[in-house]
Coordinates of C-alpha atoms in Angstrom, one line a residue:
Chain A
M1 CA -51.9 154.8 -137.2
S2 CA -55.3 154.4 -139.0
L3 CA -56.0 151.4 -141.2
D4 CA -55.7 153.5 -144.4
R5 CA -52.4 155.0 -143.3
R6 CA -51.1 151.6 -142.3
K7 CA -52.0 150.3 -145.8
E8 CA -50.3 153.2 -147.5
F9 CA -47.3 152.7 -145.4
E10 CA -47.1 149.0 -146.2
M11 CA -47.5 149.7 -150.0
L12 CA -44.7 152.3 -150.0
M13 CA -42.4 150.1 -148.0
D14 CA -43.2 147.2 -150.4
V15 CA -42.2 149.3 -153.4
L16 CA -39.1 150.6 -151.6
G17 CA -38.1 147.0 -150.7
K18 CA -38.6 145.7 -154.2
E19 CA -36.4 148.5 -155.6
G20 CA -33.6 147.6 -153.3
G21 CA -34.2 150.2 -150.6
D22 CA -33.8 149.3 -146.9
S23 CA -37.5 149.3 -146.0
E24 CA -36.9 147.2 -142.9
A25 CA -34.8 149.9 -141.4
I26 CA -37.9 152.2 -141.5
K27 CA -40.4 149.6 -140.5
E28 CA -38.3 148.5 -137.5
N29 CA -37.4 152.0 -136.5
L30 CA -33.7 151.2 -136.8
G31 CA -32.8 154.8 -137.2
A32 CA -34.4 158.2 -137.7
S33 CA -36.9 158.2 -140.6
M34 CA -39.9 159.9 -142.1
V35 CA -42.4 158.6 -144.6
L36 CA -44.7 160.8 -146.6
N37 CA -47.6 159.9 -149.0
K38 CA -48.5 162.9 -151.1
D39 CA -49.0 165.7 -148.4
E40 CA -49.4 163.5 -145.3
V41 CA -46.8 162.3 -143.0
I42 CA -47.6 158.7 -142.3
H43 CA -44.6 157.8 -140.3
V44 CA -41.8 159.6 -138.4
N45 CA -39.1 158.5 -136.0
S46 CA -36.5 160.7 -134.4
T47 CA -33.5 159.5 -132.5
K48 CA -31.4 161.0 -129.7
G49 CA -29.2 162.9 -132.1
V50 CA -31.5 163.4 -135.1
I51 CA -34.7 165.3 -134.5
I52 CA -37.3 165.3 -137.3
T53 CA -40.4 167.5 -137.2
S54 CA -42.9 168.6 -139.8
E55 CA -45.7 171.1 -140.5
K56 CA -48.3 171.1 -143.2
I57 CA -48.1 173.6 -146.1
Q58 CA -50.2 173.8 -149.3
D59 CA -49.8 170.5 -151.3
G60 CA -47.2 169.2 -149.0
I61 CA -45.1 169.6 -145.9
K62 CA -42.2 171.6 -144.4
A63 CA -39.8 169.2 -142.8
H64 CA -37.2 170.2 -140.2
I65 CA -34.2 167.9 -139.6
R66 CA -31.7 168.8 -137.0
V67 CA -28.6 166.8 -136.1
V68 CA -27.3 168.0 -132.8
D69 CA -23.7 169.2 -132.3
N70 CA -21.0 166.5 -132.1
H71 CA -23.5 163.7 -132.8
K72 CA -22.3 160.9 -135.2
E73 CA -25.4 159.1 -136.4
E74 CA -24.4 155.5 -137.0
K75 CA -27.3 154.4 -139.2
P76 CA -28.6 156.4 -142.3
V77 CA -31.6 158.6 -141.9
H78 CA -34.3 157.4 -144.3
L79 CA -36.7 159.8 -145.9
C80 CA -39.3 158.2 -148.1
F81 CA -41.2 160.7 -150.1
G82 CA -43.9 158.8 -152.0
M83 CA -47.0 159.4 -154.0
L84 CA -49.4 156.4 -154.4
P85 CA -52.1 158.4 -156.2
K86 CA -51.8 158.5 -160.0
E87 CA -52.1 162.3 -160.1
G88 CA -51.3 165.3 -157.9
R89 CA -48.7 167.7 -156.7
Q90 CA -46.3 167.2 -153.8
V91 CA -44.3 170.1 -152.3
I92 CA -41.6 169.4 -149.8
E93 CA -39.8 172.3 -148.2
S94 CA -37.0 171.1 -146.1
V95 CA -34.6 172.7 -143.6
I96 CA -31.7 170.5 -142.7
I97 CA -29.2 171.6 -140.1
I98 CA -26.2 169.5 -139.3
G99 CA -24.7 170.7 -136.0
K100 CA -21.0 171.5 -135.3
N101 CA -18.8 168.4 -135.9
A102 CA -21.9 166.2 -136.4
K103 CA -22.0 163.5 -139.0
V104 CA -24.9 161.9 -140.8
K105 CA -26.0 160.2 -144.0
I106 CA -29.5 160.9 -145.2
M107 CA -31.1 158.6 -147.8
S108 CA -34.0 160.2 -149.6
H109 CA -36.2 157.7 -151.5
C110 CA -38.7 159.3 -153.9
I111 CA -41.3 156.8 -155.0
F112 CA -44.0 157.3 -157.6
P113 CA -45.0 153.8 -158.7
N114 CA -48.4 154.6 -160.1
A115 CA -47.6 158.0 -161.6
V116 CA -49.8 159.2 -164.5
N117 CA -49.5 162.9 -164.0
I118 CA -47.4 164.0 -161.0
E119 CA -45.5 167.1 -159.9
H120 CA -42.9 166.7 -157.2
I121 CA -41.2 169.8 -155.9
M122 CA -38.4 169.8 -153.3
D123 CA -37.0 173.0 -152.0
G124 CA -34.3 172.6 -149.5
K125 CA -32.2 174.8 -147.2
L126 CA -29.1 173.0 -145.9
I127 CA -26.7 174.2 -143.3
I128 CA -23.7 172.1 -142.4
E129 CA -22.0 173.9 -139.5
E130 CA -18.3 174.0 -138.7
G131 CA -16.7 170.6 -139.0
G132 CA -19.9 168.9 -139.7
E133 CA -20.5 166.3 -142.5
L134 CA -23.6 165.5 -144.5
I135 CA -23.9 162.8 -147.1
Y136 CA -27.3 163.3 -148.9
E137 CA -28.2 160.5 -151.3
E138 CA -31.5 160.9 -153.3
E139 CA -32.7 158.1 -155.4
H140 CA -35.9 158.2 -157.5
F141 CA -38.1 155.2 -158.4
H142 CA -40.6 156.1 -161.1
S143 CA -43.1 154.1 -163.1
D144 CA -42.2 153.2 -166.6
T145 CA -45.1 155.2 -168.0
G146 CA -46.9 158.4 -167.1
K147 CA -46.0 162.1 -166.9
I148 CA -43.8 163.2 -163.9
K149 CA -42.3 166.5 -163.3
V150 CA -39.6 166.6 -160.7
V151 CA -38.0 169.8 -159.4
P152 CA -35.3 169.2 -156.8
K153 CA -33.8 172.5 -155.6
F154 CA -31.6 173.4 -152.7
E155 CA -29.2 175.9 -151.4
A156 CA -26.5 174.6 -149.1
I157 CA -24.2 176.6 -146.8
V158 CA -21.1 174.6 -145.9
E159 CA -19.3 176.2 -143.0
K160 CA -15.6 176.1 -142.1
K161 CA -14.0 172.6 -142.5
A162 CA -17.4 171.1 -143.1
K163 CA -18.2 168.5 -145.8
F164 CA -21.2 168.0 -148.0
F165 CA -21.6 165.1 -150.5
N166 CA -24.8 165.1 -152.6
N167 CA -25.7 162.1 -154.8
F168 CA -28.8 162.3 -157.1
Y169 CA -29.7 159.1 -158.8
L170 CA -32.6 158.5 -161.3
K171 CA -31.9 155.4 -163.2
K172 CA -35.0 153.3 -163.0
G173 CA -38.3 154.1 -164.7
K174 CA -39.2 157.1 -166.8
V175 CA -37.6 160.4 -165.7
G176 CA -40.4 162.6 -167.2
E177 CA -39.3 166.2 -166.8
L178 CA -36.5 166.9 -164.4
Y179 CA -35.2 170.3 -163.4
I180 CA -32.4 170.2 -160.9
D181 CA -31.2 173.4 -159.4
Y182 CA -28.4 173.2 -156.7
H183 CA -26.3 175.9 -155.2
V184 CA -23.6 175.2 -152.6
K185 CA -21.7 177.9 -150.9
L186 CA -18.4 176.8 -149.4
K187 CA -16.7 178.6 -146.5
E188 CA -13.1 178.2 -145.4
S189 CA -11.6 174.7 -146.1
A190 CA -15.1 173.3 -146.8
V191 CA -15.5 170.5 -149.3
T192 CA -18.4 169.5 -151.5
E193 CA -19.0 166.9 -154.2
L194 CA -22.2 167.0 -156.3
T195 CA -22.8 163.7 -158.2
T196 CA -25.7 163.3 -160.6
K197 CA -26.5 160.0 -162.5
I198 CA -29.5 159.9 -164.7
Y199 CA -30.8 157.5 -167.4
G200 CA -33.2 159.3 -169.8
K201 CA -35.5 157.4 -172.2
E202 CA -38.3 158.0 -174.6
D203 CA -39.2 161.7 -174.5
D204 CA -37.7 162.5 -171.1
F205 CA -36.3 166.0 -170.6
I206 CA -33.5 166.6 -168.1
E207 CA -32.0 169.9 -167.1
T208 CA -29.5 170.1 -164.3
K209 CA -28.0 173.3 -163.0
E210 CA -25.4 172.9 -160.3
K211 CA -23.3 175.7 -158.9
I212 CA -20.5 175.8 -156.4
S213 CA -19.4 179.2 -154.9
L214 CA -16.0 178.9 -153.3
E215 CA -16.4 181.7 -150.8
G216 CA -13.7 180.7 -148.2
E217 CA -10.0 180.2 -148.5
N218 CA -8.9 176.6 -149.4
A219 CA -12.5 175.5 -150.3
R220 CA -12.7 172.5 -152.6
G221 CA -15.6 171.4 -154.9
L222 CA -16.4 168.8 -157.6
I223 CA -19.4 168.6 -159.9
L224 CA -19.7 165.1 -161.5
G225 CA -22.4 164.4 -164.0
R226 CA -23.1 161.1 -165.8
I227 CA -26.2 161.1 -168.0
V228 CA -27.2 158.4 -170.5
L229 CA -29.9 159.2 -173.0
K230 CA -31.7 157.0 -175.5
D231 CA -34.8 157.2 -177.8
R232 CA -35.7 160.9 -178.0
A233 CA -34.6 162.0 -174.6
Q234 CA -33.0 165.4 -174.2
S235 CA -30.6 166.8 -171.6
K236 CA -29.0 170.1 -170.7
F237 CA -26.2 170.1 -168.1
I238 CA -25.0 173.3 -166.6
G239 CA -22.1 173.3 -164.2
I240 CA -21.0 176.5 -162.6
T241 CA -18.0 177.0 -160.4
E242 CA -17.1 180.4 -158.9
G243 CA -13.8 181.1 -157.2
L244 CA -14.1 183.9 -154.8
A245 CA -11.3 183.3 -152.3
P246 CA -7.6 182.4 -152.4
N247 CA -6.3 178.8 -153.0
T248 CA -9.7 177.4 -153.9
R249 CA -10.1 174.5 -156.3
A250 CA -13.1 173.2 -158.3
H251 CA -13.6 170.8 -161.1
V252 CA -16.6 170.0 -163.3
D253 CA -16.7 166.6 -164.9
C254 CA -19.6 165.8 -167.2
T255 CA -20.0 162.7 -169.4
E256 CA -23.2 162.3 -171.5
I257 CA -23.8 159.2 -173.6
I258 CA -26.3 159.5 -176.4
M259 CA -28.1 156.8 -178.4
D260 CA -30.8 156.8 -181.0
Q261 CA -32.2 160.3 -181.6
A262 CA -31.3 161.6 -178.2
K263 CA -29.8 165.1 -177.7
A264 CA -27.5 166.5 -175.1
S265 CA -25.7 169.7 -174.2
A266 CA -23.1 170.6 -171.6
I267 CA -22.4 174.1 -170.5
P268 CA -19.6 174.7 -168.1
E269 CA -19.2 178.2 -166.6
I270 CA -16.1 179.1 -164.7
I271 CA -16.0 182.4 -162.9
S272 CA -12.8 183.4 -161.1
H273 CA -12.4 186.4 -158.8
H274 CA -9.0 185.4 -157.4
P275 CA -5.7 184.6 -159.2
S276 CA -4.9 181.7 -156.9
S277 CA -8.2 180.0 -157.5
K278 CA -7.9 177.1 -159.9
L279 CA -11.1 176.0 -161.7
T280 CA -11.2 173.3 -164.3
H281 CA -13.8 171.5 -166.4
E282 CA -14.1 168.5 -168.8
A283 CA -17.2 167.5 -170.7
A284 CA -17.7 164.7 -173.2
I285 CA -20.8 163.9 -175.2
G286 CA -20.9 161.0 -177.6
Q287 CA -22.1 157.6 -178.4
I288 CA -21.0 154.5 -176.5
D289 CA -17.3 154.0 -176.9
Q290 CA -16.9 151.5 -179.8
K291 CA -13.7 150.0 -178.3
Q292 CA -15.6 149.3 -175.1
L293 CA -18.4 147.6 -177.0
Q294 CA -16.0 145.6 -179.1
T295 CA -14.0 144.5 -176.1
L296 CA -17.1 143.0 -174.5
M297 CA -18.4 141.5 -177.7
A298 CA -15.0 139.8 -178.2
K299 CA -15.9 137.9 -175.0
G300 CA -19.2 136.7 -176.4
L301 CA -21.6 139.3 -175.3
T302 CA -24.2 140.6 -177.7
E303 CA -24.2 144.3 -178.6
D304 CA -27.3 144.9 -176.4
Q305 CA -25.7 143.1 -173.4
A306 CA -22.5 145.0 -173.9
I307 CA -24.4 148.4 -174.0
E308 CA -26.3 147.4 -170.7
I309 CA -23.0 146.7 -168.9
I310 CA -21.3 149.8 -170.1
V311 CA -24.3 152.0 -169.2
N312 CA -24.8 150.3 -165.7
G313 CA -21.1 150.9 -165.1
I314 CA -21.3 154.6 -166.0
L315 CA -24.4 155.1 -163.8
S316 CA -23.3 152.9 -160.9
Chain B
M1 CA -5.6 119.9 -187.1
N2 CA -5.8 123.5 -188.1
L3 CA -7.6 125.5 -185.5
L4 CA -7.3 128.7 -187.5
E5 CA -6.6 129.1 -191.2
V6 CA -6.1 132.5 -192.9
K7 CA -6.4 132.4 -196.7
D8 CA -5.3 135.2 -199.0
L9 CA -6.4 137.8 -196.5
S10 CA -6.1 141.4 -197.8
L11 CA -7.2 144.8 -196.4
V12 CA -7.3 148.0 -198.3
I13 CA -8.5 151.2 -196.6
D14 CA -9.0 154.4 -198.6
G15 CA -6.9 153.0 -201.5
K16 CA -4.0 152.1 -199.2
T17 CA -3.0 148.5 -198.8
I18 CA -2.7 147.7 -195.2
F19 CA -1.8 144.0 -195.8
K20 CA -2.0 141.8 -198.8
E21 CA -2.6 138.1 -199.4
V22 CA -1.7 137.0 -196.0
N23 CA -1.7 133.2 -195.4
F24 CA -1.0 131.2 -192.3
K25 CA -2.3 128.3 -190.2
I26 CA -2.4 127.7 -186.5
L27 CA -2.5 124.2 -185.1
K28 CA -4.2 123.1 -182.0
G29 CA -2.0 123.8 -178.9
E30 CA 0.3 126.0 -180.9
I31 CA 1.8 129.4 -179.9
H32 CA 2.2 131.2 -183.2
A33 CA 4.0 134.5 -183.2
L34 CA 3.2 137.2 -185.6
I35 CA 6.3 139.5 -185.8
G36 CA 7.4 142.5 -187.7
V37 CA 8.3 146.1 -187.1
N38 CA 5.9 148.8 -186.0
G39 CA 3.2 149.6 -188.7
C40 CA 3.7 146.4 -190.7
G41 CA 0.0 145.4 -190.3
K42 CA 0.1 143.0 -187.4
S43 CA -2.6 144.7 -185.3
S44 CA -4.7 145.2 -188.5
I45 CA -4.6 141.5 -189.1
A46 CA -5.7 140.9 -185.5
S47 CA -8.6 143.4 -186.0
V48 CA -9.8 141.6 -189.2
L49 CA -9.5 138.1 -187.5
M50 CA -11.7 139.3 -184.6
G51 CA -14.2 140.9 -187.0
L52 CA -13.7 144.5 -186.0
V53 CA -12.9 145.3 -189.6
S54 CA -14.0 143.5 -192.7
P55 CA -11.3 142.2 -195.1
T56 CA -11.2 143.4 -198.7
K57 CA -10.4 139.9 -199.8
G58 CA -9.8 136.4 -198.4
S59 CA -11.2 134.0 -195.9
I60 CA -10.8 133.0 -192.2
F61 CA -11.5 129.5 -191.0
L62 CA -12.0 128.6 -187.3
A63 CA -11.9 124.8 -186.7
G64 CA -12.8 124.3 -190.4
E65 CA -15.8 126.8 -190.3
D66 CA -15.7 129.9 -192.5
I67 CA -16.1 132.8 -190.1
T68 CA -15.2 135.5 -192.5
N69 CA -18.7 137.1 -192.4
L70 CA -19.6 136.5 -188.8
S71 CA -20.0 139.2 -186.2
I72 CA -17.6 139.8 -183.3
T73 CA -20.0 138.1 -180.9
D74 CA -20.5 135.1 -183.1
R75 CA -16.8 134.6 -183.5
A76 CA -16.3 134.9 -179.8
K77 CA -19.0 132.4 -179.1
R78 CA -17.2 130.0 -181.4
G79 CA -14.0 130.4 -179.4
L80 CA -12.0 133.3 -180.8
T81 CA -11.0 136.2 -178.6
L82 CA -8.7 139.2 -178.7
A83 CA -6.7 141.0 -176.0
W84 CA -6.1 144.5 -177.4
Q85 CA -2.7 146.1 -177.6
E86 CA -4.1 148.9 -175.4
P87 CA -7.1 147.5 -173.5
T88 CA -9.8 150.0 -172.9
R89 CA -11.0 151.2 -169.5
F90 CA -14.5 150.9 -168.0
E91 CA -16.0 153.3 -165.6
G92 CA -17.8 151.8 -162.6
I93 CA -17.0 148.2 -163.4
S94 CA -14.9 146.3 -160.8
V95 CA -12.3 143.8 -161.7
K96 CA -14.5 141.1 -160.1
Q97 CA -17.4 142.1 -162.4
Y98 CA -15.2 142.3 -165.4
L99 CA -13.8 138.8 -164.8
E100 CA -17.3 137.4 -164.1
L101 CA -18.6 138.5 -167.4
S102 CA -15.5 137.6 -169.3
G103 CA -15.5 134.0 -168.1
K104 CA -19.2 133.8 -167.7
T105 CA -18.6 132.4 -164.2
K106 CA -19.2 133.6 -160.8
D107 CA -17.1 131.0 -159.2
M108 CA -14.8 132.9 -157.0
I109 CA -12.2 130.1 -156.8
Q110 CA -11.8 130.3 -160.6
I111 CA -11.7 134.1 -160.6
R112 CA -9.1 134.3 -157.8
N113 CA -7.1 131.6 -159.5
A114 CA -7.1 133.6 -162.8
L115 CA -5.7 136.7 -161.0
N116 CA -3.1 134.7 -159.1
T117 CA -2.1 133.2 -162.4
V118 CA -1.2 136.5 -163.9
G119 CA 0.5 137.6 -160.7
L120 CA -2.1 140.0 -159.2
L121 CA -3.3 139.5 -155.6
P122 CA -7.1 139.0 -155.6
S123 CA -7.3 140.7 -152.2
L124 CA -5.9 143.9 -153.7
Y125 CA -7.6 143.8 -157.1
L126 CA -11.0 142.3 -157.0
S127 CA -12.7 145.4 -155.8
R128 CA -10.7 147.9 -157.9
K129 CA -12.3 149.4 -160.9
V130 CA -11.2 148.6 -164.5
D131 CA -10.7 152.3 -165.1
K132 CA -8.0 154.9 -165.3
S133 CA -6.7 154.1 -161.8
L134 CA -5.0 150.9 -163.1
S135 CA -1.6 151.2 -164.7
G136 CA -1.1 150.0 -168.3
G137 CA 0.6 146.9 -167.1
E138 CA -2.0 146.0 -164.5
R139 CA -4.7 146.5 -167.1
K140 CA -2.9 144.2 -169.5
R141 CA -2.7 141.5 -166.9
I142 CA -6.4 141.8 -166.0
E143 CA -7.2 141.4 -169.7
L144 CA -4.9 138.3 -169.8
A145 CA -6.7 136.9 -166.7
S146 CA -10.0 137.5 -168.6
V147 CA -8.7 135.5 -171.6
Y148 CA -7.5 132.8 -169.3
L149 CA -11.0 132.4 -167.9
L150 CA -12.6 132.4 -171.3
K151 CA -10.8 129.3 -172.2
P152 CA -10.8 130.2 -175.9
K153 CA -10.0 128.0 -178.9
I154 CA -7.8 130.8 -180.3
A155 CA -6.5 133.8 -178.2
I156 CA -5.1 136.7 -180.1
L157 CA -2.8 138.5 -177.8
D158 CA -1.7 141.8 -179.2
E159 CA 1.6 143.0 -177.6
I160 CA 0.5 141.6 -174.2
D161 CA 4.0 142.2 -173.0
S162 CA 4.1 145.9 -173.4
G163 CA 3.8 147.9 -170.2
V164 CA 4.2 144.7 -168.1
D165 CA 7.1 145.0 -165.6
Y166 CA 10.1 142.8 -165.6
V167 CA 9.0 140.9 -162.4
A168 CA 5.6 140.1 -163.9
I169 CA 6.9 138.9 -167.3
E170 CA 7.4 135.3 -166.1
K171 CA 3.9 135.1 -164.8
V172 CA 2.6 136.4 -168.2
L173 CA 4.6 133.9 -170.1
E174 CA 3.4 131.1 -167.9
T175 CA -0.2 132.2 -168.4
I176 CA 0.2 132.2 -172.2
K177 CA 1.6 128.6 -172.0
T178 CA -1.4 127.6 -169.9
I179 CA -3.8 129.2 -172.3
S180 CA -2.1 127.3 -175.2
S181 CA -2.4 124.0 -173.4
K182 CA -6.2 124.3 -173.8
G183 CA -6.4 126.1 -177.1
S184 CA -4.0 128.0 -179.4
V185 CA -2.4 131.4 -179.1
L186 CA -1.6 134.0 -181.8
L187 CA 1.0 136.1 -180.2
I188 CA 1.8 139.5 -181.6
T189 CA 5.1 140.6 -180.1
H190 CA 8.5 142.3 -180.4
Q191 CA 10.1 140.7 -177.3
D192 CA 12.7 137.9 -177.5
E193 CA 11.4 136.3 -174.3
F194 CA 8.0 135.9 -175.9
L195 CA 9.4 134.6 -179.2
K196 CA 11.2 131.9 -177.3
I197 CA 7.9 130.4 -176.2
A198 CA 6.5 130.4 -179.7
D199 CA 6.3 127.2 -181.7
V200 CA 6.1 128.9 -185.1
A201 CA 6.5 132.5 -186.3
T202 CA 5.2 134.4 -189.2
L203 CA 7.2 137.4 -190.3
I204 CA 5.2 140.4 -191.7
C205 CA 6.7 143.3 -193.5
N206 CA 4.8 146.2 -195.1
G207 CA 1.7 144.1 -195.0
I208 CA 3.2 141.1 -196.7
V209 CA 4.1 137.7 -195.2
L210 CA 7.8 137.3 -195.8
R211 CA 8.0 133.8 -194.4
T212 CA 6.7 131.3 -191.7
G213 CA 9.1 129.1 -189.8
N214 CA 11.1 128.6 -186.7
P215 CA 10.8 131.6 -184.4
N216 CA 14.4 131.5 -183.3
E217 CA 15.6 131.6 -186.9
I218 CA 13.2 134.3 -187.8
S219 CA 13.9 136.5 -184.8
K220 CA 17.7 136.6 -185.4
Y221 CA 17.6 139.0 -188.4
Y222 CA 14.0 140.0 -188.9
K223 CA 14.6 143.7 -188.2
Y224 CA 17.2 143.8 -190.9
E225 CA 15.0 141.7 -193.3
C226 CA 12.3 144.2 -192.8
A227 CA 14.6 146.9 -194.0
F228 CA 14.8 145.2 -197.4
C229 CA 11.3 143.7 -197.5
D230 CA 10.7 144.7 -201.1
D231 CA 14.1 143.3 -202.3
E232 CA 14.2 139.5 -202.2
E233 CA 17.8 139.4 -203.3
R234 CA 19.1 141.6 -200.5
R235 CA 16.9 139.8 -197.9
K236 CA 19.0 136.7 -198.5
N237 CA 21.9 138.2 -196.4
P238 CA 20.0 140.9 -194.5
L239 CA 22.6 141.6 -191.9
E240 CA 25.4 142.0 -194.5
E241 CA 23.2 144.3 -196.6
F242 CA 22.3 146.3 -193.5
L243 CA 26.0 146.7 -192.5
N244 CA 26.8 147.8 -196.1
V245 CA 24.1 150.4 -196.1
T246 CA 24.9 151.8 -192.6
G247 CA 28.7 151.6 -193.2

């Protein structure tokens, strides 16, 4: 590794460590990992069961991650997608294939500590083969200022009896503009849970569109959204479930807390093509629960302290 | 010494009198029961005492200090707390976290002790969330453990018994006695077992204090008294009057 790349690597690991990420696991090669600064791969480590390769594309990379059949990766796979420059565009196209009966947890850390004007685009194709399991956890660490546009998008195919759990967290720093677009297609007896937790502040704009298509019999899905907005932040939450096969179940659960001049909307769409498909939704938008606030204040906490605890709980 | 003194407290909402000219005092170490039938204004009095609602008239003194216009937080900082009739749930907050912030302590010995005191096994409850997964009775006992850790001067316990199962009632009663050994308790209740541990009782009916006195005496006929709360003459022999009315 060149001196510049070593320096970039250290800087990204330093930010990741300070934000609570497991930078040691990457530095010590304790599992499979990949580190990217803007459009350059500065670190990559594959293991026996998790093979990571990449190729350069315009403004970014195309990453291939393959977990071999029947392999259970003990340690999480760490992907660190960072941008140290203040400005620029980063495009990551990923193809992730989880082999038959394989199991893995991927932790994706997106770090933009110096962002002034940055665009971060992720476009993924995920295939979880029969009996496989993928937990994909994406956490963003943004600066408190600057203009960031984040576009996470993927299409996932979850094969027979496979499981896919996706968690997206953006709780620290400024969101900027965020456009989430997820579509999960579930085959027979497949399961998915899509969880999104976001804290919007100032003039942040958040749009999340998550769709689950229940294509196989007995498939199960859950879309869970927790969004807290303050100042002038705005959010639009769209949760779509589509029942296309017998005995399928899906639920959309969205809670949005708004403070100050923030605005929020929640749009559930339920499409059923089969009488035995059961699709439900619940959405709540409102201010912080007054009784929760008063309960904590009756223990001596100030209103601001109580709000912080309630918000942290919702987003935890 | 009066730890809490309520003087001529009244609450009118949208022209409707919720309670009127309520007066009572609570001494240090006392368990003071506030009794009365549903809807007579007991929980509304608790809300005004804690500062959730401002009174229309009257004053509240805590250890001699007028706290009538203080915020909820400032009242709590001075040693007043309230356990709600139906405690709220918190998404994403564990029992351990909840008790830590309640008692402002991270001392696990104290936190475990508080759970044991209310009859909940720490190994089963510390990592559970204070959310919808808890039953009503479990949530009540966690709230009581939280009050126990706070060591308040005055704990207002609003129907702390409701939803608590028969086996756990003894633990709850013991906890209330322990809390009162360090401060005082205002106990809002309907249950005879709970009235038995009270030192004093105040009977409320239609928002008016009928009398304050011995809890055993008051508990005997209070339901019948409340049937005639606007007729002082008939209240003198409430059971007789009640039997006359019902035949």
